[in-house]
Short mmCIF file of C-alpha atoms and ligand atoms in Angstrom, two decimals:
data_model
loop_
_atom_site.label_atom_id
_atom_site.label_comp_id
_atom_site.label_asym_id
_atom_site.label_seq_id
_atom_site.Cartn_x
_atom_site.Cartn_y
_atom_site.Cartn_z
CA UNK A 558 -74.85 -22.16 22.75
CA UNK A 559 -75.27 -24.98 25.39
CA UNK A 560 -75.90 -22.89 29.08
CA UNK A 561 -77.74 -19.81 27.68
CA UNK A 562 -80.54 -18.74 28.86
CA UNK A 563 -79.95 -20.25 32.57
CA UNK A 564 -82.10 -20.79 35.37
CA UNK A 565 -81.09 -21.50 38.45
CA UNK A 566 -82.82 -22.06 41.58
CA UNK A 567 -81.83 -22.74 44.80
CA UNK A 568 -84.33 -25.18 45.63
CA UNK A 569 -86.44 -27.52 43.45
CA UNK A 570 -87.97 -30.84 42.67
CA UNK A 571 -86.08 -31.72 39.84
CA UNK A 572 -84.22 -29.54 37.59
CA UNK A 573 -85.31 -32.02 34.35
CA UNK A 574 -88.80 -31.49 35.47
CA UNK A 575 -88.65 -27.94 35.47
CA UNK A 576 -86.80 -28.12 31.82
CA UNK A 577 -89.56 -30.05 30.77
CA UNK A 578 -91.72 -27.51 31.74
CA UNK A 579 -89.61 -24.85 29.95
CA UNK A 580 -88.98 -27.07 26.75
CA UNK A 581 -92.34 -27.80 26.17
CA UNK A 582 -93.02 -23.70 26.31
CA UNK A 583 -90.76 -23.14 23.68
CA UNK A 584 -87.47 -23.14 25.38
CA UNK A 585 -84.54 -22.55 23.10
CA UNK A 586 -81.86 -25.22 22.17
CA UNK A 587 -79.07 -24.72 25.11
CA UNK A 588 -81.25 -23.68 27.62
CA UNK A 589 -80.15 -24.87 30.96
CA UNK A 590 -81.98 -25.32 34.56
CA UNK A 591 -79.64 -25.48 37.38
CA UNK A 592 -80.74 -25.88 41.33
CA UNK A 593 -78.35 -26.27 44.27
CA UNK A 594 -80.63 -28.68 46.18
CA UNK A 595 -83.29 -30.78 44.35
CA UNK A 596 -85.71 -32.42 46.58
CA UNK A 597 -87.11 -35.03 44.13
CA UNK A 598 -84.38 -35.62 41.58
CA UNK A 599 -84.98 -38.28 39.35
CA UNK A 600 -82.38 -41.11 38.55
CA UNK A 601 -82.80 -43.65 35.56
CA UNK A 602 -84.95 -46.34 36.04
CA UNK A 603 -87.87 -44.34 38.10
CA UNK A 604 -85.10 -44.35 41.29
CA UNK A 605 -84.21 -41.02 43.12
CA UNK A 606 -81.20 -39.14 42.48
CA UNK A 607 -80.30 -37.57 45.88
CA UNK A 608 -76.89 -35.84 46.78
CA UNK A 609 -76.53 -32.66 49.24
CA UNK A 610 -77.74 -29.64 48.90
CA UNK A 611 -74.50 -27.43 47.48
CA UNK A 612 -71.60 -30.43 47.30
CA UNK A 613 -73.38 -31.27 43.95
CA UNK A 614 -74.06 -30.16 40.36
CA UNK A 615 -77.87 -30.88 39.34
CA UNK A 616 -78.10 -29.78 35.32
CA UNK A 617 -80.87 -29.81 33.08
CA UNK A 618 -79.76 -28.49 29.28
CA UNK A 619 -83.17 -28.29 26.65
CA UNK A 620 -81.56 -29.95 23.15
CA UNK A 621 -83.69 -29.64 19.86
CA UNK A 622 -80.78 -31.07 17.81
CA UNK A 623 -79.04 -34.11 19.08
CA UNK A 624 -78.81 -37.63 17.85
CA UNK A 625 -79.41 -41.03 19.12
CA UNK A 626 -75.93 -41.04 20.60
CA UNK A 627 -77.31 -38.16 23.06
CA UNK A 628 -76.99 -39.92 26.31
CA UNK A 629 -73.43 -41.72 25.77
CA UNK A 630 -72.16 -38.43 24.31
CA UNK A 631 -73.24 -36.74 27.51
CA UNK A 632 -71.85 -39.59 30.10
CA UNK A 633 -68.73 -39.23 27.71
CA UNK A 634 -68.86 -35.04 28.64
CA UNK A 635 -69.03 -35.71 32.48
CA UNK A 636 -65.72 -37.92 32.16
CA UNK A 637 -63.76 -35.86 30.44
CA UNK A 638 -64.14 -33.04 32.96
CA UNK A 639 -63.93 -36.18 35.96
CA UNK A 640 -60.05 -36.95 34.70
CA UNK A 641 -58.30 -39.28 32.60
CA UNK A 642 -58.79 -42.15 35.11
CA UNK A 643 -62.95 -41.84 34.99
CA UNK A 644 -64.67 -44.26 32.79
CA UNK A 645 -68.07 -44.97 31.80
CA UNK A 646 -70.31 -47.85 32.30
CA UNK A 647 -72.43 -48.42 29.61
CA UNK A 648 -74.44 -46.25 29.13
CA UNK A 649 -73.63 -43.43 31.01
CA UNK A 650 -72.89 -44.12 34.22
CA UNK A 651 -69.55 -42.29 34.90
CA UNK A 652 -67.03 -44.41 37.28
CA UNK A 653 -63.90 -42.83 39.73
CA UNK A 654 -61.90 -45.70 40.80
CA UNK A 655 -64.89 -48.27 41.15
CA UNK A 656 -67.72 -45.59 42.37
CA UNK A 657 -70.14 -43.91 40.26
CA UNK A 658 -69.79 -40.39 40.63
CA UNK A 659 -72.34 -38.91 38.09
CA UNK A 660 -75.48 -40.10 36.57
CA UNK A 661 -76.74 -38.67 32.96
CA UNK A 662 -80.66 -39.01 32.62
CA UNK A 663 -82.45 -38.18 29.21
CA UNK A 664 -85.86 -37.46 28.82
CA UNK A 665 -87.38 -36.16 25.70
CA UNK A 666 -90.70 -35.66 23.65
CA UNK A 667 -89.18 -36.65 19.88
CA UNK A 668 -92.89 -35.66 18.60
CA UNK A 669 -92.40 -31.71 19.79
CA UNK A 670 -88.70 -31.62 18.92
CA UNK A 671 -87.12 -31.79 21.96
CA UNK A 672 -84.75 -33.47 25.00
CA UNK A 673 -83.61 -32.51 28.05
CA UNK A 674 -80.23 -34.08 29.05
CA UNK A 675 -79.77 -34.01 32.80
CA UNK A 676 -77.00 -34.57 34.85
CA UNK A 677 -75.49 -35.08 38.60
CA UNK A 678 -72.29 -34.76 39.01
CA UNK A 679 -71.22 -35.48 42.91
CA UNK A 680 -68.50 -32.76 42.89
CA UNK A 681 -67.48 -31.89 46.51
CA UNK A 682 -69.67 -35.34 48.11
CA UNK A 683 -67.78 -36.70 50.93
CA UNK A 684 -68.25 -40.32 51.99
CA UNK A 685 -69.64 -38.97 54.92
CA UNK A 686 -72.94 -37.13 52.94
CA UNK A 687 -74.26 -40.04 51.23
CA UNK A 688 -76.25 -42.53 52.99
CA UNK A 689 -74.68 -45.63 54.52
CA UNK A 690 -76.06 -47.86 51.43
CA UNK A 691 -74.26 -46.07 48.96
CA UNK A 692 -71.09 -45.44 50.48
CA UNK A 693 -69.92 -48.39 48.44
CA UNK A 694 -70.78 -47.69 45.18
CA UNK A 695 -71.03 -44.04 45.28
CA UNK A 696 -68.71 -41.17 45.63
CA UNK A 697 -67.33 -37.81 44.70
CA UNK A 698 -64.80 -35.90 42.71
CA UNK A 699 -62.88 -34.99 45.75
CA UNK A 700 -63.34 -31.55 44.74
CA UNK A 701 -64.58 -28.15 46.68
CA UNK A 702 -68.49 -26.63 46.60
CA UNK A 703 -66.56 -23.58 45.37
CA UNK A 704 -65.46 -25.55 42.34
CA UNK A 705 -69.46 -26.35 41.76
CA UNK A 706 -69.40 -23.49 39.46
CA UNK A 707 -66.26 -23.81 37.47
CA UNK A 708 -66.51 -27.26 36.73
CA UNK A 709 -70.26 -26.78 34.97
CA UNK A 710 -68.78 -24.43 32.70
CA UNK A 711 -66.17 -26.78 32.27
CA UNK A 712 -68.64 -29.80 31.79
CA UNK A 713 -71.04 -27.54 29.38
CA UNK A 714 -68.21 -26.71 26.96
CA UNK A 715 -67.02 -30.42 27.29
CA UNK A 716 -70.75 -31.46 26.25
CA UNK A 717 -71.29 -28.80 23.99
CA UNK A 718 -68.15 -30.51 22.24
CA UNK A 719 -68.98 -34.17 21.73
CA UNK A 720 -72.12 -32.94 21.04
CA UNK A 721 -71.04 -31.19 17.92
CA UNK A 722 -68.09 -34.01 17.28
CA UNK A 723 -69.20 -36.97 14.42
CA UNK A 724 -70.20 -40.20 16.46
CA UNK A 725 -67.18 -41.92 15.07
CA UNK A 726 -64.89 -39.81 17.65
CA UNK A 727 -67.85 -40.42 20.35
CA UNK A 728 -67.62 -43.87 19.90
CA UNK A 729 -63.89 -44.58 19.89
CA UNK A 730 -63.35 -42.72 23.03
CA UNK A 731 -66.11 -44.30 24.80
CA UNK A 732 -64.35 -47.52 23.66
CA UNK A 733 -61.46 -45.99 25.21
CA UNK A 734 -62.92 -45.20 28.64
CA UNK A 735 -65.37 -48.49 28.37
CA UNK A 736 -65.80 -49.63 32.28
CA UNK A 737 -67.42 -53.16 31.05
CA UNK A 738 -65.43 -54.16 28.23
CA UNK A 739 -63.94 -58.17 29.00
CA UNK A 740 -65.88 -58.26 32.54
CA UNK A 741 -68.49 -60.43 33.28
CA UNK A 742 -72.34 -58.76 33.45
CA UNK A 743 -76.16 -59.14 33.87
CA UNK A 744 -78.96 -57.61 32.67
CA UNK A 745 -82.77 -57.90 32.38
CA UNK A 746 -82.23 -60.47 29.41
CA UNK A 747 -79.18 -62.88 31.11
CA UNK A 748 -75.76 -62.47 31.78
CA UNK A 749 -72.66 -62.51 29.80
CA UNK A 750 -69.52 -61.10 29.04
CA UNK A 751 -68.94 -57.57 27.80
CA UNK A 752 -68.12 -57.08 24.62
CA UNK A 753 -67.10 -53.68 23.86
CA UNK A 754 -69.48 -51.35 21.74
CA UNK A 755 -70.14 -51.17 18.45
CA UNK A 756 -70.49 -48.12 15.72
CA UNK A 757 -74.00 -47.31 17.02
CA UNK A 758 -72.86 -47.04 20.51
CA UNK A 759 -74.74 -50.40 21.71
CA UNK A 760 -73.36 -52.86 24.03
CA UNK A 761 -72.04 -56.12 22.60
CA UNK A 762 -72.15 -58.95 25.29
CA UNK A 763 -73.68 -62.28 25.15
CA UNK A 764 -73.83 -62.52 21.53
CA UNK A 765 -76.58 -59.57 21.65
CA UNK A 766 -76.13 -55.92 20.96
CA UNK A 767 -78.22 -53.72 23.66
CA UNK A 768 -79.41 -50.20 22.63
CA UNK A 769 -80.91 -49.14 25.98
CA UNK A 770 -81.41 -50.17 29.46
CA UNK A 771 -78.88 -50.97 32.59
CA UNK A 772 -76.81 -53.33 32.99
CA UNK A 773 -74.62 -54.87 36.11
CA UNK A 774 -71.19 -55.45 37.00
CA UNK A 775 -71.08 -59.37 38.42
C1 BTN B 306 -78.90 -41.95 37.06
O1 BTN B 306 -79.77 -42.65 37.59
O2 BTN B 306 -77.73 -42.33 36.99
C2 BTN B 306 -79.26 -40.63 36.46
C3 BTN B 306 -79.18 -39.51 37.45
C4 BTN B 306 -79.51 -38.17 36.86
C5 BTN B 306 -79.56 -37.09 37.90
C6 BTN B 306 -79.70 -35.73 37.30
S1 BTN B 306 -79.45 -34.46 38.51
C7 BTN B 306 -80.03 -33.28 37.37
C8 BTN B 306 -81.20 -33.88 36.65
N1 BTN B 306 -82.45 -33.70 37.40
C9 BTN B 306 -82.95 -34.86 37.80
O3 BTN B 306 -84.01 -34.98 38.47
N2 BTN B 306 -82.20 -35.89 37.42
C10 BTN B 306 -81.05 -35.42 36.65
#
């Protein structure tokens, strides 16, 4: 079962690193690090992950059984518990009217067996607790720090579900809650318009089908 055993720690550098730590030791499938502040978190592309110590979920899960479609199916988790309005920008990146409001970052060792899915979730984040930069593109689900709680067991189950679901149902309602999808983008290879995505859950834009990487809104 996804969440069992749990860890959780009220202060650390990064709850994937310490699930690293505890995969590569043998950690069961499920097993899940939790910390109310991080003080290094890690986002995707070697940036920081930073939100405020309490007002956000920081969650590390140890899979030894997942597919390729790991990371979309876990973006797709985070939006189902962030309402019917939240979408998700290809590839994970999940969206509340505009503003990112979680970020999903995988990390695994495929030789020993193993992944660790983590995710930020900016639950109870107020405009006024990120920094001025990001008060543009970032921002929260308007919800309590005494929701934190409730809403990981809500997100767990919600993973634990398209997790177990066939990547058919992943991928038709990722096409469903697709942030991209007609809208002009870049990415490290050019700029084009976004496509949609296809059966393997790659983006389709600019006559080229992406299986990884980031791409922008333009
Ligand atoms: C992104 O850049 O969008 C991914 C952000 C992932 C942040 C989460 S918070 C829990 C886990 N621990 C980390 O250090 N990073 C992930």
């Amino acid at each position: 079962m996804i969440g069992r055993p749990r860890l959780h720690l009220r202060s650390v550098g990064s709850t994937n690193e310490r699930a690293r730590e505890l995969a590569a030791a043998g950690a069961p499938h499920g097993a899940l690090v939790t910390a109310t502040e991080q003080t290094a978190g890690r986002g995707r592309q070697g940036r920081a992950w930073v939100a405020p110590p309490g007002r956000a979920l920081a969650a590390s899960v140890v899979l030894r059984d997942h597919d390729a479609l790991l990371s979309l199916r876990a973006g797709l988790a985070v939006a189902d518990i962030a309402g019917p309005g939240a979408r998700v920008k290809w590839p994970n990146d999940v969206l509340v009217e505009g503003r990112k409001v979680a970020g999903v970052l995988v990390e695994g060792r495929p030789q020993e067996g193993w992944a660790v899915c983590g995710i930020g979730v900016n639950v109870a984040v107020r405009e006024e607790d990120l920094p001025p930069e990001l008060r543009v593109t970032a921002g929260g689900l308007g919800r309590e720090p005494a929701d934190l709680e409730p809403i990981l067991h809500e997100l767990l189950a919600a993973l634990e579900a398209r997790l177990r679901e066939p990547a058919a149902v992943t991928v038709i309602a990722l096409r469903v809650r697709d942030a991209l999808r007609g809208n002009p983008v870049r990415w490290s290879g050019g700029f084009g318009v976004a496509g949609g995505i296809d059966d393997q859950g790659r983006l389709m834009v600019g006559g080229e089908r992406l299986d990884s990487g980031e791409v922008h809104l333009i």
